[in-house]
mmCIF file of C-alpha atoms in Angstrom:
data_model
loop_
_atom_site.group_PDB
_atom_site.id
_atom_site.type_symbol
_atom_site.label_atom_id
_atom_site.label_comp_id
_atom_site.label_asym_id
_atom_site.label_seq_id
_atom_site.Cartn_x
_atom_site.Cartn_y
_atom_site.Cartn_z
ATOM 1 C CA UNK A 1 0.000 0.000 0.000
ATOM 2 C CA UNK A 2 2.894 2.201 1.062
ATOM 3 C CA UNK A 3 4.830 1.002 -2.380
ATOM 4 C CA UNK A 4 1.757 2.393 -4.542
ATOM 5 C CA UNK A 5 1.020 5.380 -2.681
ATOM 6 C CA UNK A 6 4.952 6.744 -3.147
ATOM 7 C CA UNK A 7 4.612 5.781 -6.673
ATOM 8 C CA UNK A 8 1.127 7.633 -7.004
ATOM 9 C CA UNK A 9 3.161 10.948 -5.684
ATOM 10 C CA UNK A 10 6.230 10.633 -7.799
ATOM 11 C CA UNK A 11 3.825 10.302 -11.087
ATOM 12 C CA UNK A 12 1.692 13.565 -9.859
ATOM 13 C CA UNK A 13 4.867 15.148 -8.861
ATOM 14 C CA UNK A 14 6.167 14.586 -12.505
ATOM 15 C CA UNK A 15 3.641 15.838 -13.858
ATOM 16 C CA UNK A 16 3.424 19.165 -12.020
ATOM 17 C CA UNK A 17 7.019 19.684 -12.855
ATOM 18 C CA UNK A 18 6.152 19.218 -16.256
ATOM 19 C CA UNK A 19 3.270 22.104 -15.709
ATOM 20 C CA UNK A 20 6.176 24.150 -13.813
ATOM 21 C CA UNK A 21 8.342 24.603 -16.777
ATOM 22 C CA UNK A 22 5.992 26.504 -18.532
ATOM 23 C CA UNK A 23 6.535 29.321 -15.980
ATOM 24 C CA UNK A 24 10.043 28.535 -16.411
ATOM 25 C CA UNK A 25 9.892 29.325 -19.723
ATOM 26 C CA UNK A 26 7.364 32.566 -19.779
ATOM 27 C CA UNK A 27 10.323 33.739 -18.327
ATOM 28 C CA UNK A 28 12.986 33.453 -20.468
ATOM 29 C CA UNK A 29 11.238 35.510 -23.313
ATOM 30 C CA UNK A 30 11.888 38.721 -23.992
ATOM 31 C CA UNK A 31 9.139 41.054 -23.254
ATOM 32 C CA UNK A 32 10.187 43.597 -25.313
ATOM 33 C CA UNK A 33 8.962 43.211 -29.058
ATOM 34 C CA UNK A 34 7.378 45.468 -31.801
ATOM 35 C CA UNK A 35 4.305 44.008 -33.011
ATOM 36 C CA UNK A 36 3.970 46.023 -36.332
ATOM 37 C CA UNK A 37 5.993 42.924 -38.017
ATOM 38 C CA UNK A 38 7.604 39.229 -37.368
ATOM 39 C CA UNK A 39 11.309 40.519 -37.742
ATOM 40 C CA UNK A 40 10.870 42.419 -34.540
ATOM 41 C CA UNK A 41 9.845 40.081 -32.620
ATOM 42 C CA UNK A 42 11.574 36.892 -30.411
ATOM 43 C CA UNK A 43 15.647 37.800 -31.536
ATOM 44 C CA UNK A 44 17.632 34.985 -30.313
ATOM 45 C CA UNK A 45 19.329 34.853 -26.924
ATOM 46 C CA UNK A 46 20.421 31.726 -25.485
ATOM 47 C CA UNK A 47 18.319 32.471 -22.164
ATOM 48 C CA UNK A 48 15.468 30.864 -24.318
ATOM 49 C CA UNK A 49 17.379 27.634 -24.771
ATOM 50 C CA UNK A 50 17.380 26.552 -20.985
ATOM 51 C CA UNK A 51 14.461 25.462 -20.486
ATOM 52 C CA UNK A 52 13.867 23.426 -24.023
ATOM 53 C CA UNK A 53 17.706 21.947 -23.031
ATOM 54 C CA UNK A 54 16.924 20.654 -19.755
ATOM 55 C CA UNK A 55 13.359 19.012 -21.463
ATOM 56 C CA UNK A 56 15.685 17.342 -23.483
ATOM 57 C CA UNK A 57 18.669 16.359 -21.937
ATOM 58 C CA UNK A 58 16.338 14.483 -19.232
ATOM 59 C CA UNK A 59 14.969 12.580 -21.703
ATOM 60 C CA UNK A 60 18.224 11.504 -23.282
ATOM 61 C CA UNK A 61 19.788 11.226 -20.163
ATOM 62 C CA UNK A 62 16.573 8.638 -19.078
ATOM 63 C CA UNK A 63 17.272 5.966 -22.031
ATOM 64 C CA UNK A 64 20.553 5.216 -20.074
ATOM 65 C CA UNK A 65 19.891 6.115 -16.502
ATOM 66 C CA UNK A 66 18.963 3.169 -13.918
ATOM 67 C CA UNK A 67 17.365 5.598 -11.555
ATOM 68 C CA UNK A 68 15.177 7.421 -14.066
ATOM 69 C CA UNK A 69 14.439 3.845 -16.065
ATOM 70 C CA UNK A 70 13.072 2.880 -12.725
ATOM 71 C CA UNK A 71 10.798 5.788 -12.148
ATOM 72 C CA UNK A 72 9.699 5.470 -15.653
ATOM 73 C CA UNK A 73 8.802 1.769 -14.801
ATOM 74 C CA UNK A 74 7.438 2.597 -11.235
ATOM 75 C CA UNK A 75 4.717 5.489 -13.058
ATOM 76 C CA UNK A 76 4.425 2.962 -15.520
ATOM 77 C CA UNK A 77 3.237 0.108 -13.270
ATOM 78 C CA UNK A 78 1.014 2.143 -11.586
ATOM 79 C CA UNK A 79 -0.934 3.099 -14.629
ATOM 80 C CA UNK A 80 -1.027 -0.395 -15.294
ATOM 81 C CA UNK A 81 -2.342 -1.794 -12.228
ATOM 82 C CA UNK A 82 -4.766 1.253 -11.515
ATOM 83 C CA UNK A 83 -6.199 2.431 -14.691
ATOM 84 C CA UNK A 84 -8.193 0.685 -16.557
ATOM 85 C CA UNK A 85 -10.130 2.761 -19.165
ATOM 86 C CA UNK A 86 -7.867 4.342 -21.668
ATOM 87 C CA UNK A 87 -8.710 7.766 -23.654
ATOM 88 C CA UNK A 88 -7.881 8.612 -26.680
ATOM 89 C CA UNK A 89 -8.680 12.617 -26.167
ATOM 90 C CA UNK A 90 -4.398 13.187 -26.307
ATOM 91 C CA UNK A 91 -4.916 12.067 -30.488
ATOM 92 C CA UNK A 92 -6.793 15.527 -30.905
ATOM 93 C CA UNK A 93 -5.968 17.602 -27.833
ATOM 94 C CA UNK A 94 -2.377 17.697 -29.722
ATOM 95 C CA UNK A 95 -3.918 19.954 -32.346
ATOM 96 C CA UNK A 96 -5.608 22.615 -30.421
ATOM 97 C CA UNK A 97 -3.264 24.963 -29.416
ATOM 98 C CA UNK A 98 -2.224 25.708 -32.988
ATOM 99 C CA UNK A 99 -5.824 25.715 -34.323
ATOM 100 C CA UNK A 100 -6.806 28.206 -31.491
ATOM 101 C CA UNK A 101 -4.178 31.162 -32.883
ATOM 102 C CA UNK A 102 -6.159 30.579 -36.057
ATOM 103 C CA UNK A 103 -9.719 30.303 -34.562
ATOM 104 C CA UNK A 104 -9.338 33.692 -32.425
ATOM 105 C CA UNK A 105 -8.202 35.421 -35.232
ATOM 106 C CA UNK A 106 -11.450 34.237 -37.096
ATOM 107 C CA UNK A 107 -13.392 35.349 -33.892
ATOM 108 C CA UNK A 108 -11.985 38.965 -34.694
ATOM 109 C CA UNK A 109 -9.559 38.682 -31.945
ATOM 110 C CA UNK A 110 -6.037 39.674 -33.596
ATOM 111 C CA UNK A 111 -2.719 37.878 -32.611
ATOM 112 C CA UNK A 112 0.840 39.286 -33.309
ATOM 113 C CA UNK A 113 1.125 38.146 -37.029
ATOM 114 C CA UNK A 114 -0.846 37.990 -40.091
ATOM 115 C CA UNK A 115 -2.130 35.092 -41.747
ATOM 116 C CA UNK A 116 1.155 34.939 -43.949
ATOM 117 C CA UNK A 117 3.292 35.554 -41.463
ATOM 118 C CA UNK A 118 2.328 32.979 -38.789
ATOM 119 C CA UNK A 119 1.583 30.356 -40.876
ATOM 120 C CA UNK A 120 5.379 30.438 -41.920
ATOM 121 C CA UNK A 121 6.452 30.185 -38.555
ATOM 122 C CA UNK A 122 3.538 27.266 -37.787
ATOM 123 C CA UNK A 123 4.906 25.532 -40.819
ATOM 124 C CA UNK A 124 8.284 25.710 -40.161
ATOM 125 C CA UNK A 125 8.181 24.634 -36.485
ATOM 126 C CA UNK A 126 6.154 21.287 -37.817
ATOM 127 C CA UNK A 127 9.044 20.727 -40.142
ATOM 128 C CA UNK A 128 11.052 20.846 -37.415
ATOM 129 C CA UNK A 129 8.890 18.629 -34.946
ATOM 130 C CA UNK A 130 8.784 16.583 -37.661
ATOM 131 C CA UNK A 131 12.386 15.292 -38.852
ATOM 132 C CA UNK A 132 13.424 15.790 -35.202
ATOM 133 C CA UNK A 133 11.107 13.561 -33.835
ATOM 134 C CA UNK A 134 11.216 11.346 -36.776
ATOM 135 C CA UNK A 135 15.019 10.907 -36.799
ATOM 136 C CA UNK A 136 14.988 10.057 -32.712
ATOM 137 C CA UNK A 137 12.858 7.167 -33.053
ATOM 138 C CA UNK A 138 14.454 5.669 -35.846
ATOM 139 C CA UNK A 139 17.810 5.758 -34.215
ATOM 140 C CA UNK A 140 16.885 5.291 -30.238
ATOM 141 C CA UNK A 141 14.180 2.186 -30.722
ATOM 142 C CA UNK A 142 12.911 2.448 -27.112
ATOM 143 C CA UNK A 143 10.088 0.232 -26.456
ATOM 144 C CA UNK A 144 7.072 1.937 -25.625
ATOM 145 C CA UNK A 145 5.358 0.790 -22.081
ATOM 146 C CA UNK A 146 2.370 -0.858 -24.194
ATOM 147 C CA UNK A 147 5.532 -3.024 -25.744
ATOM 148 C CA UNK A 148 3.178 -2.058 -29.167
ATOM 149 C CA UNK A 149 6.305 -1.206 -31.029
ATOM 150 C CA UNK A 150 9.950 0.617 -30.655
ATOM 151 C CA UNK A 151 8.760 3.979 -31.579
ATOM 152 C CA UNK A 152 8.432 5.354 -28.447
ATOM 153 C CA UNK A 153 10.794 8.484 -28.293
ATOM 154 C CA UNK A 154 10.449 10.940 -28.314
ATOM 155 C CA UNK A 155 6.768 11.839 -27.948
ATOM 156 C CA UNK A 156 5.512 13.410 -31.305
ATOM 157 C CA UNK A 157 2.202 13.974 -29.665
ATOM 158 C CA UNK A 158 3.944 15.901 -27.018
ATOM 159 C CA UNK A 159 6.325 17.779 -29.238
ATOM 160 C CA UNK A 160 3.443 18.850 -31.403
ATOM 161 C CA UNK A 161 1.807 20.107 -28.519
ATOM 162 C CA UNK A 162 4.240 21.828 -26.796
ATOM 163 C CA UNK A 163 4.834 23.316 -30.286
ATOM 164 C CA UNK A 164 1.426 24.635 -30.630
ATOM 165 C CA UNK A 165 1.667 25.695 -27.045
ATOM 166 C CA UNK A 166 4.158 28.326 -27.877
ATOM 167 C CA UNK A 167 3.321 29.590 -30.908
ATOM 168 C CA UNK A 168 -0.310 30.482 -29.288
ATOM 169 C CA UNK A 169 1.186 31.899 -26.566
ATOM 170 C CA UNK A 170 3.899 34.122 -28.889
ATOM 171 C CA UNK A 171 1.094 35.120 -30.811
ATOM 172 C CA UNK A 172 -1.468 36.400 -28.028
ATOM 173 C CA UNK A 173 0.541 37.112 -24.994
ATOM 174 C CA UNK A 174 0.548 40.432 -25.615
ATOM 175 C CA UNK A 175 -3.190 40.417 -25.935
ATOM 176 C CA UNK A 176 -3.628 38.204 -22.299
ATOM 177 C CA UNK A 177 -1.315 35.723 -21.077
ATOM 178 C CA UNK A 178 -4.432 33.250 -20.288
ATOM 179 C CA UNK A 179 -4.221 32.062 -23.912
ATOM 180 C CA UNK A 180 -0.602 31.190 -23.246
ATOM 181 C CA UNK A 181 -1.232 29.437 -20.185
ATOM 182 C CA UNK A 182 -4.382 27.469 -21.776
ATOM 183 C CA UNK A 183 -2.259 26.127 -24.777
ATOM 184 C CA UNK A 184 0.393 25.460 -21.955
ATOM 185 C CA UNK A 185 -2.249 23.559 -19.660
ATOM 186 C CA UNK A 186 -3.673 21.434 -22.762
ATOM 187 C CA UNK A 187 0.244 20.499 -24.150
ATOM 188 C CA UNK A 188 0.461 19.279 -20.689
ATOM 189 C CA UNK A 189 -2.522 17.477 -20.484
ATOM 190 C CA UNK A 190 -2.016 15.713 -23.830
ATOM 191 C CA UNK A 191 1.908 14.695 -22.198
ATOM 192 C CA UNK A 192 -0.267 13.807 -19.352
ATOM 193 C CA UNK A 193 -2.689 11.368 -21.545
ATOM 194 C CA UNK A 194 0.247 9.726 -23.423
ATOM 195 C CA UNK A 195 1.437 8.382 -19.926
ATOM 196 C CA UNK A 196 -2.183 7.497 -18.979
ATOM 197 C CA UNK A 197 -2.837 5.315 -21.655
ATOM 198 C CA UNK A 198 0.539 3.570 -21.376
ATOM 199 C CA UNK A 199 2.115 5.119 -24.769
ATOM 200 C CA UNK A 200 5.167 6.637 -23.293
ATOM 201 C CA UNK A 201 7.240 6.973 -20.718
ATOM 202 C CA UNK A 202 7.531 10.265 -18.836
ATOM 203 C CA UNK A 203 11.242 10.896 -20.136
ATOM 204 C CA UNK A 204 9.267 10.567 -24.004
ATOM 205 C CA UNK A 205 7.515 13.440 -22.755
ATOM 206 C CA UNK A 206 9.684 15.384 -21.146
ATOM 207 C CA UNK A 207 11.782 15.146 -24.615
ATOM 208 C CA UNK A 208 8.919 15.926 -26.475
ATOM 209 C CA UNK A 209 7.813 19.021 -24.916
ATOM 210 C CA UNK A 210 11.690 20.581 -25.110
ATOM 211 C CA UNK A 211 11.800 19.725 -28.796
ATOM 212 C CA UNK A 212 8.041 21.191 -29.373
ATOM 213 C CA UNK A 213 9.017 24.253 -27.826
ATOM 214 C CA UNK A 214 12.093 24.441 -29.265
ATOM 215 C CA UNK A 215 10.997 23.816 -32.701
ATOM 216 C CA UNK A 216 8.829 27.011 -32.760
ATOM 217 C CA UNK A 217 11.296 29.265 -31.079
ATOM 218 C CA UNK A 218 13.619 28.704 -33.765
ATOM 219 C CA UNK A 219 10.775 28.865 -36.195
ATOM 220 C CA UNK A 220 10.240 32.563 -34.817
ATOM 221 C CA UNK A 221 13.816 33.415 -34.603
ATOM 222 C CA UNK A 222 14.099 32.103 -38.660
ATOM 223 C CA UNK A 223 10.869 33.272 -40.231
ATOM 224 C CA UNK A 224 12.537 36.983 -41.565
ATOM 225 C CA UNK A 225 15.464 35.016 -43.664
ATOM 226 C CA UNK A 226 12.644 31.825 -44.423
ATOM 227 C CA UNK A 227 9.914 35.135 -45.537
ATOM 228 C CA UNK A 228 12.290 36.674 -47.373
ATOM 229 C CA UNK A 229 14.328 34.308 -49.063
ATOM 230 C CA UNK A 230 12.347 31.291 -49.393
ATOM 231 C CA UNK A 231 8.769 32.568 -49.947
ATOM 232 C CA UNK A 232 9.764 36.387 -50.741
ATOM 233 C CA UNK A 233 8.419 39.726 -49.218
ATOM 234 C CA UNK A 234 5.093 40.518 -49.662
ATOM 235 C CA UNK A 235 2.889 43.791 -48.927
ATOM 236 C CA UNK A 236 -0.224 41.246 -49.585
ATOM 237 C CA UNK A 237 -1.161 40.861 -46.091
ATOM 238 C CA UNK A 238 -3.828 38.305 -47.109
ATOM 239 C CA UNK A 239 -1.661 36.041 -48.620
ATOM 240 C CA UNK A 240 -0.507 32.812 -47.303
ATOM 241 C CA UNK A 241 1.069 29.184 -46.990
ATOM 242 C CA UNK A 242 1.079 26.534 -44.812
ATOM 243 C CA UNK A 243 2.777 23.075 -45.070
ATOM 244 C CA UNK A 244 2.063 20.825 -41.750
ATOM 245 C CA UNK A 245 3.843 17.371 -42.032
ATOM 246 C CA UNK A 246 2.603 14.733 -39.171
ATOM 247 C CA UNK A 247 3.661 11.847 -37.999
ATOM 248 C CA UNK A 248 1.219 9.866 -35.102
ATOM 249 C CA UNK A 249 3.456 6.725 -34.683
ATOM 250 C CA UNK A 250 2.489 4.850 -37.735
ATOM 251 C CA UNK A 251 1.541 7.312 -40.471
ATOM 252 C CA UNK A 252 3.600 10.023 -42.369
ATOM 253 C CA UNK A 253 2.122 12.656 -43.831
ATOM 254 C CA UNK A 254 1.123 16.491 -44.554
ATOM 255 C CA UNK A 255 -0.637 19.024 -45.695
ATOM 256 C CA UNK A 256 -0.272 22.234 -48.139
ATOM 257 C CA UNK A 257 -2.674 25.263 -47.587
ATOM 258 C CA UNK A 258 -2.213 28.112 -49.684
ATOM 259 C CA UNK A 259 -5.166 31.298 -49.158
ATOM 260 C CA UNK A 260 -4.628 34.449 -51.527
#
């Protein structure tokens, strides 16, 4: 009883440090932006690579670490042995913190960027998400707790969360920080699920969440040379292209929006 009930507390306590980092984080971004147009805004500093780098190294540091292999089996165990309805909720909460910068702005309430604009730095991050997370599996092979297959870091649910998290909360902190914190609280959640239904280890979301966050920081930080050079300035405000590659664990894919 006393075995279960420490192992009950070490999975909560994960998870709130998971939550925590997203404070963490607020804080590392530099307040201090022009909104009139993307190249003003987010200008590197290596302050905003902390928090993605510890994400990350703890996950890498997990696949060879005794200690954190046997917390990842103790939170496993316990889902194991005390939950017994799965949901599957994580397979579309992954998606809304991205949709949401594009459903406020169709509700009339206006982010940071235009539609142009943000949907470069949306479609960039998920090119990032993508071969990063892509790439890890195919080289690391970790079992996933479900023994279903070897894919099971990092999380891609996770990282495309996380990445979504951010680029809401880039987009419409200056407008109120809740919509930050509520893409923030539903990447978590969705990290959250992937444990509960016994599809990845907490050090696969940990991973994840760095490498979502990351993805769309340097997505921000690239978008004036990716604008210019790769898609070429435009005074057409209303113009604008989106490519979002996915990946869910067993299918590859994308999509190409283009609005004029």
């Amino acid at each position: 009883m006393l075995k279960n009930h420490m192992l009950f507390s070490k999975s909560w306590l994960s998870l709130f440090l998971i939550i925590s980092f997203f404070n963490l984080s607020s804080a590392q971004i530099n307040s201090s932006v022009d909104t009139t147009h993307i190249s003003q805004n987010i200008k590197f500093n290596y302050k905003q690579l902390i928090v993605p780098s510890l994400l990350i190294g703890y996950g890498i540091v997990g696949l060879e670490s005794d200690k954190i292999k046997e917390w990842n089996l103790g939170i496993r165990n316990e889902v194991v042995e005390d939950i017994d309805n799965k949901l599957t909720i994580d397979d579309f909460m992954q998606y809304a913190p991205a949709v949401s910068v594009y459903a406020l702005n169709n509700l009339g309430i206006k982010g940071k960027n235009n539609l142009k604009d943000r949907s470069i730095v949306l479609g960039t991050s998920m090119v990032f998400v993508f071969a990063t997370v892509t790439t890890l599996k195919k080289i690391t092979k970790v079992e996933r707790p479900d023994a279903s297959n070897f894919d099971s870091f990092p999380s891609g649910h996770t990282a495309l969360a996380f990445a979504g998290a951010e680029f809401l909360y880039q987009e419409y902190k200056d407008v109120s920080i809740w919509y930050g914190v509520s893409g923030y609280v539903a990447a978590t959640a969705t990290g959250a699920f992937r444990i509960y239904n016994n599809k990845h280890w907490l050090t696969d979301v940990a991973a994840g969440a760095g490498i979502g966050i990351l993805s769309t920081k340097a997505a921000y930080w690239l978008q004036p040379y990716i604008s210019k050079h790769i898609f070429g300035a435009s005074k057409n405000k209303g113009t604008g292209a989106l490519f979002s590659p996915y990946y869910d664990g067993k299918q590859i894919g994308g999509s190409f929006v283009m609005t004029f």
